[in-house]
mmCIF file of C-alpha atoms in Angstrom:
data_model
loop_
_atom_site.group_PDB
_atom_site.id
_atom_site.type_symbol
_atom_site.label_atom_id
_atom_site.label_comp_id
_atom_site.label_asym_id
_atom_site.label_seq_id
_atom_site.Cartn_x
_atom_site.Cartn_y
_atom_site.Cartn_z
ATOM 1 C CA MET A 1277 -3.171 23.623 -1.786
ATOM 2 C CA ALA A 1278 -2.756 20.074 -0.524
ATOM 3 C CA LYS A 1279 -4.294 19.195 2.819
ATOM 4 C CA LYS A 1280 -1.856 19.331 5.717
ATOM 5 C CA LEU A 1281 -1.999 17.830 9.162
ATOM 6 C CA PRO A 1282 -2.173 20.299 12.078
ATOM 7 C CA ILE A 1283 1.196 19.364 13.603
ATOM 8 C CA ASP A 1284 3.841 21.665 12.172
ATOM 9 C CA ASN A 1285 7.528 20.816 12.454
ATOM 10 C CA ARG A 1286 11.038 22.136 11.937
ATOM 11 C CA VAL A 1287 12.567 18.830 10.923
ATOM 12 C CA LYS A 1288 13.846 20.074 7.572
ATOM 13 C CA ALA A 1289 15.388 23.197 9.128
ATOM 14 C CA LEU A 1290 17.043 21.127 11.852
ATOM 15 C CA ARG A 1291 18.399 18.672 9.294
ATOM 16 C CA GLU A 1292 19.916 21.478 7.287
ATOM 17 C CA ALA A 1293 21.333 23.065 10.419
ATOM 18 C CA ASN A 1294 23.007 19.796 11.347
ATOM 19 C CA GLY A 1295 25.471 19.424 8.533
ATOM 20 C CA GLN A 1296 22.950 19.033 5.733
ATOM 21 C CA MET A 1297 21.779 15.709 7.136
ATOM 22 C CA THR A 1298 19.790 13.801 4.522
ATOM 23 C CA GLN A 1299 16.305 12.386 5.039
ATOM 24 C CA SER A 1300 17.764 8.896 4.737
ATOM 25 C CA GLU A 1301 20.354 9.574 7.443
ATOM 26 C CA LEU A 1302 17.726 10.957 9.810
ATOM 27 C CA GLY A 1303 15.457 8.019 9.013
ATOM 28 C CA GLU A 1304 18.193 5.549 9.888
ATOM 29 C CA LEU A 1305 18.877 7.350 13.177
ATOM 30 C CA VAL A 1306 15.241 7.357 14.302
ATOM 31 C CA GLY A 1307 14.141 4.046 12.755
ATOM 32 C CA VAL A 1308 11.864 5.125 9.918
ATOM 33 C CA THR A 1309 12.183 5.196 6.146
ATOM 34 C CA ARG A 1310 13.248 8.178 4.047
ATOM 35 C CA GLN A 1311 9.678 8.350 2.726
ATOM 36 C CA THR A 1312 8.308 8.696 6.255
ATOM 37 C CA VAL A 1313 10.740 11.508 7.068
ATOM 38 C CA ALA A 1314 9.624 13.251 3.867
ATOM 39 C CA ALA A 1315 5.963 12.743 4.820
ATOM 40 C CA ILE A 1316 6.615 14.228 8.285
ATOM 41 C CA GLU A 1317 8.369 17.263 6.803
ATOM 42 C CA GLN A 1318 5.522 17.838 4.339
ATOM 43 C CA ARG A 1319 2.957 17.436 7.151
ATOM 44 C CA ARG A 1320 1.396 14.430 5.451
ATOM 45 C CA TYR A 1321 2.036 12.215 8.463
ATOM 46 C CA SER A 1322 2.122 12.867 12.209
ATOM 47 C CA PRO A 1323 4.767 10.648 13.808
ATOM 48 C CA SER A 1324 4.209 8.609 16.924
ATOM 49 C CA LEU A 1325 5.267 10.174 20.215
ATOM 50 C CA GLU A 1326 8.227 7.784 20.358
ATOM 51 C CA THR A 1327 9.465 8.815 16.901
ATOM 52 C CA ALA A 1328 8.900 12.473 17.749
ATOM 53 C CA PHE A 1329 11.127 12.081 20.828
ATOM 54 C CA ARG A 1330 13.728 10.198 18.795
ATOM 55 C CA ILE A 1331 13.838 13.051 16.275
ATOM 56 C CA ALA A 1332 14.161 15.640 19.033
ATOM 57 C CA ASN A 1333 16.915 13.614 20.748
ATOM 58 C CA THR A 1334 18.778 13.261 17.466
ATOM 59 C CA PHE A 1335 18.997 17.036 17.172
ATOM 60 C CA ALA A 1336 19.573 17.467 20.941
ATOM 61 C CA VAL A 1337 16.546 19.727 21.338
ATOM 62 C CA THR A 1338 13.257 19.437 23.197
ATOM 63 C CA ILE A 1339 10.212 18.017 21.442
ATOM 64 C CA ASP A 1340 8.398 21.371 21.387
ATOM 65 C CA GLU A 1341 11.343 22.886 19.535
ATOM 66 C CA VAL A 1342 10.658 20.431 16.737
ATOM 67 C CA PHE A 1343 6.872 20.102 16.714
ATOM 68 C CA SER A 1344 4.124 22.642 17.271
ATOM 69 C CA TRP A 1345 0.354 22.840 16.878
ATOM 70 C CA ASP A 1346 -0.850 24.767 13.836
ATOM 71 C CA ALA A 1347 -4.504 24.097 13.034
ATOM 72 C CA VAL A 1348 -4.515 25.585 9.533
ATOM 73 C CA ASP A 1349 -7.153 23.362 7.939
ATOM 74 C CA MET B 804 9.342 5.615 -4.017
ATOM 75 C CA SER B 805 9.853 2.969 -1.329
ATOM 76 C CA PHE B 806 10.503 -0.683 -2.065
ATOM 77 C CA LEU B 807 7.074 -1.607 -0.680
ATOM 78 C CA GLU B 808 5.373 0.873 -2.996
ATOM 79 C CA LYS B 809 7.261 -0.483 -5.996
ATOM 80 C CA SER B 810 6.257 -3.979 -4.932
ATOM 81 C CA ASP B 811 2.622 -2.844 -4.693
ATOM 82 C CA TRP B 812 2.770 -1.341 -8.195
ATOM 83 C CA LEU B 813 4.254 -4.561 -9.541
ATOM 84 C CA MET B 814 1.653 -6.762 -7.876
ATOM 85 C CA ALA B 815 -1.224 -4.462 -8.857
ATOM 86 C CA CYS B 816 -0.133 -4.596 -12.507
ATOM 87 C CA LEU B 817 0.421 -8.364 -12.500
ATOM 88 C CA LEU B 818 -2.853 -9.055 -10.706
ATOM 89 C CA SER B 819 -4.736 -6.796 -13.127
ATOM 90 C CA LEU B 820 -3.236 -8.719 -16.040
ATOM 91 C CA ALA B 821 -4.088 -12.063 -14.405
ATOM 92 C CA VAL B 822 -7.680 -10.967 -13.707
ATOM 93 C CA ALA B 823 -8.105 -9.607 -17.224
ATOM 94 C CA GLY B 824 -6.564 -12.726 -18.778
ATOM 95 C CA TYR B 825 -8.576 -15.191 -16.709
ATOM 96 C CA PHE B 826 -11.952 -13.516 -17.034
ATOM 97 C CA SER B 827 -11.503 -12.718 -20.734
ATOM 98 C CA SER B 828 -10.886 -16.407 -21.373
ATOM 99 C CA VAL B 829 -13.978 -17.296 -19.325
ATOM 100 C CA PHE B 830 -15.988 -14.701 -21.260
ATOM 101 C CA GLN B 831 -14.693 -15.986 -24.599
ATOM 102 C CA LEU B 832 -15.436 -19.636 -23.780
ATOM 103 C CA SER B 833 -18.864 -18.718 -22.455
ATOM 104 C CA SER B 834 -19.648 -16.704 -25.571
ATOM 105 C CA GLU B 835 -18.688 -19.630 -27.784
ATOM 106 C CA SER B 836 -20.727 -22.173 -25.839
ATOM 107 C CA GLY B 837 -23.689 -19.889 -25.144
ATOM 108 C CA VAL B 838 -23.718 -20.641 -21.414
ATOM 109 C CA LEU B 839 -21.484 -19.683 -18.520
ATOM 110 C CA VAL B 840 -18.716 -22.301 -18.534
ATOM 111 C CA ALA B 841 -17.890 -24.160 -15.337
ATOM 112 C CA PRO B 842 -14.704 -23.059 -13.561
ATOM 113 C CA SER B 843 -11.774 -25.208 -14.648
ATOM 114 C CA MET B 844 -9.010 -26.264 -12.298
ATOM 115 C CA PRO B 845 -6.284 -26.214 -15.009
ATOM 116 C CA GLY B 846 -7.166 -22.632 -15.936
ATOM 117 C CA LEU B 847 -7.031 -21.541 -12.308
ATOM 118 C CA ILE B 848 -3.738 -23.334 -11.713
ATOM 119 C CA ALA B 849 -2.229 -21.815 -14.859
ATOM 120 C CA ALA B 850 -3.279 -18.321 -13.764
ATOM 121 C CA ALA B 851 -1.982 -18.843 -10.222
ATOM 122 C CA VAL B 852 1.337 -20.331 -11.349
ATOM 123 C CA GLY B 853 1.798 -17.621 -13.988
ATOM 124 C CA LEU B 854 1.094 -14.890 -11.446
ATOM 125 C CA THR B 855 3.455 -16.463 -8.905
ATOM 126 C CA VAL B 856 6.321 -16.914 -11.374
ATOM 127 C CA LEU B 857 5.974 -13.384 -12.767
ATOM 128 C CA SER B 858 5.791 -11.871 -9.276
ATOM 129 C CA ILE B 859 8.940 -13.771 -8.220
ATOM 130 C CA ILE B 860 10.809 -12.606 -11.320
ATOM 131 C CA GLY B 861 9.533 -9.065 -10.835
ATOM 132 C CA HIS B 862 10.609 -8.996 -7.190
ATOM 133 C CA ILE B 863 14.045 -10.374 -8.065
ATOM 134 C CA VAL B 864 14.454 -7.435 -10.446
ATOM 135 C CA LEU B 865 13.166 -5.014 -7.797
ATOM 136 C CA VAL B 866 15.583 -6.387 -5.206
ATOM 137 C CA ALA B 867 18.462 -6.142 -7.682
ATOM 138 C CA ILE B 868 17.628 -2.480 -8.267
ATOM 139 C CA ASN B 869 16.834 -1.631 -4.618
ATOM 140 C CA HIS B 870 18.921 -4.118 -2.654
ATOM 141 C CA LYS B 871 19.412 -1.644 0.201
ATOM 142 C CA ASP B 872 15.698 -1.079 0.854
ATOM 143 C CA ALA B 873 14.597 -4.638 0.157
ATOM 144 C CA ASN B 874 15.497 -6.012 3.587
ATOM 145 C CA SER B 875 14.124 -3.121 5.600
ATOM 146 C CA THR B 876 11.166 -3.846 7.848
ATOM 147 C CA PRO B 877 8.038 -1.674 7.564
ATOM 148 C CA ASP B 878 8.182 1.390 9.795
ATOM 149 C CA GLU B 879 5.309 2.811 11.850
ATOM 150 C CA ARG B 880 3.794 4.709 8.910
ATOM 151 C CA GLU B 881 3.963 1.742 6.557
ATOM 152 C CA ILE B 882 2.350 -0.476 9.200
ATOM 153 C CA LYS B 883 -0.545 2.002 9.544
ATOM 154 C CA VAL B 884 -0.839 2.219 5.760
ATOM 155 C CA ASN B 885 -0.971 -1.588 5.569
ATOM 156 C CA GLN B 886 -3.625 -1.785 8.265
ATOM 157 C CA GLN B 887 -5.836 0.831 6.632
ATOM 158 C CA ALA B 888 -5.464 -0.726 3.180
ATOM 159 C CA SER B 889 -6.234 -4.184 4.603
ATOM 160 C CA SER B 890 -9.358 -2.764 6.212
ATOM 161 C CA VAL B 891 -10.575 -1.402 2.862
ATOM 162 C CA SER B 892 -9.698 -4.703 1.200
ATOM 163 C CA GLY B 893 -11.692 -6.591 3.826
ATOM 164 C CA HIS B 894 -14.726 -4.406 3.228
ATOM 165 C CA VAL B 895 -14.486 -4.958 -0.537
ATOM 166 C CA LEU B 896 -14.303 -8.718 0.012
ATOM 167 C CA SER B 897 -17.246 -8.705 2.441
ATOM 168 C CA VAL B 898 -19.469 -6.683 0.111
ATOM 169 C CA SER B 899 -18.546 -8.815 -2.893
ATOM 170 C CA VAL B 900 -19.324 -12.051 -1.023
ATOM 171 C CA VAL B 901 -22.690 -10.747 0.189
ATOM 172 C CA LEU B 902 -23.596 -9.507 -3.304
ATOM 173 C CA SER B 903 -22.489 -12.846 -4.782
ATOM 174 C CA LEU B 904 -24.679 -14.752 -2.334
ATOM 175 C CA LEU B 905 -27.659 -12.500 -3.104
ATOM 176 C CA LEU B 906 -27.042 -13.088 -6.807
ATOM 177 C CA PHE B 907 -26.934 -16.839 -6.173
ATOM 178 C CA LEU B 908 -30.248 -16.673 -4.313
ATOM 179 C CA THR B 909 -31.858 -15.086 -7.358
ATOM 180 C CA THR B 910 -30.133 -17.108 -10.105
ATOM 181 C CA SER B 911 -29.215 -20.421 -8.382
ATOM 182 C CA ASN B 912 -26.192 -20.522 -10.684
ATOM 183 C CA GLY B 913 -23.247 -22.128 -8.878
ATOM 184 C CA ASN B 914 -20.781 -21.254 -11.622
ATOM 185 C CA LEU B 915 -21.766 -17.602 -11.420
ATOM 186 C CA LEU B 916 -21.392 -17.750 -7.642
ATOM 187 C CA PHE B 917 -17.862 -19.099 -8.016
ATOM 188 C CA TYR B 918 -16.832 -16.435 -10.509
ATOM 189 C CA CYS B 919 -18.366 -13.640 -8.446
ATOM 190 C CA VAL B 920 -16.692 -14.740 -5.210
ATOM 191 C CA PHE B 921 -13.390 -15.410 -6.959
ATOM 192 C CA GLY B 922 -13.574 -12.086 -8.789
ATOM 193 C CA GLY B 923 -14.449 -10.323 -5.539
ATOM 194 C CA PHE B 924 -11.441 -11.889 -3.869
ATOM 195 C CA LEU B 925 -9.129 -10.745 -6.674
ATOM 196 C CA VAL B 926 -10.626 -7.242 -6.666
ATOM 197 C CA SER B 927 -10.194 -7.024 -2.885
ATOM 198 C CA GLU B 928 -6.520 -7.944 -3.265
ATOM 199 C CA LEU B 929 -6.184 -5.361 -6.010
ATOM 200 C CA ALA B 930 -7.877 -2.810 -3.739
ATOM 201 C CA ALA B 931 -5.301 -3.527 -1.036
ATOM 202 C CA TYR B 932 -2.417 -2.756 -3.399
ATOM 203 C CA ILE B 933 -4.088 0.357 -4.802
ATOM 204 C CA MET B 934 -5.024 1.697 -1.368
ATOM 205 C CA ARG B 935 -1.492 1.115 -0.064
ATOM 206 C CA ILE B 936 -0.140 3.155 -2.972
ATOM 207 C CA TYR B 937 -2.774 5.836 -2.383
ATOM 208 C CA TYR B 938 -2.206 6.092 1.385
ATOM 209 C CA SER B 939 1.564 6.138 0.859
ATOM 210 C CA ARG B 940 1.226 9.263 -1.248
ATOM 211 C CA THR B 941 -1.479 11.168 0.583
ATOM 212 C CA VAL B 942 -1.984 12.747 3.995
ATOM 213 C CA PHE B 943 -2.215 9.919 6.457
#
């Protein structure tokens, strides 16, 4: 299994719950590329605090409803 | 694949070809003459111009295919990837320069020093492209 970073997230679930928003659309809203959104969802990249807040604000939820600590590795 | 990653693949391929072409010609000339040939300005200029022209043409094609992504500025992840890859590239360049200088101290061959430093510079650039591709695809 590929190594994952310890910050888990619900970005993909929130995207799908918000009208099947694409990674590109979310990326445009928060100011990152589609590849970075994909990396966040796959836990290959932990976003900056600012981007984490932007993602949470986009879905109108709090930051801890999007991100959580999960030290698996 | 992002536009930057495609650009890195293009430049890595072109630079590899340029390095292989330049040093194979140096090796061939040196084999024929029996000694390491002195670096020639026309050969260097030809390699640099060829690399520049091919990279411009390649990027024009990339922009034509990915015109939407081409103007986008690097985001926070890409900036970190660039910084980390540049750090690796810097280390490769530093080590190659030190090794080249040590080699010069033992051989006193100025031509060899030039080729080693120049080769180290090209390899460090190649390392930057390769590491950017690697960091773009791995946990970072």
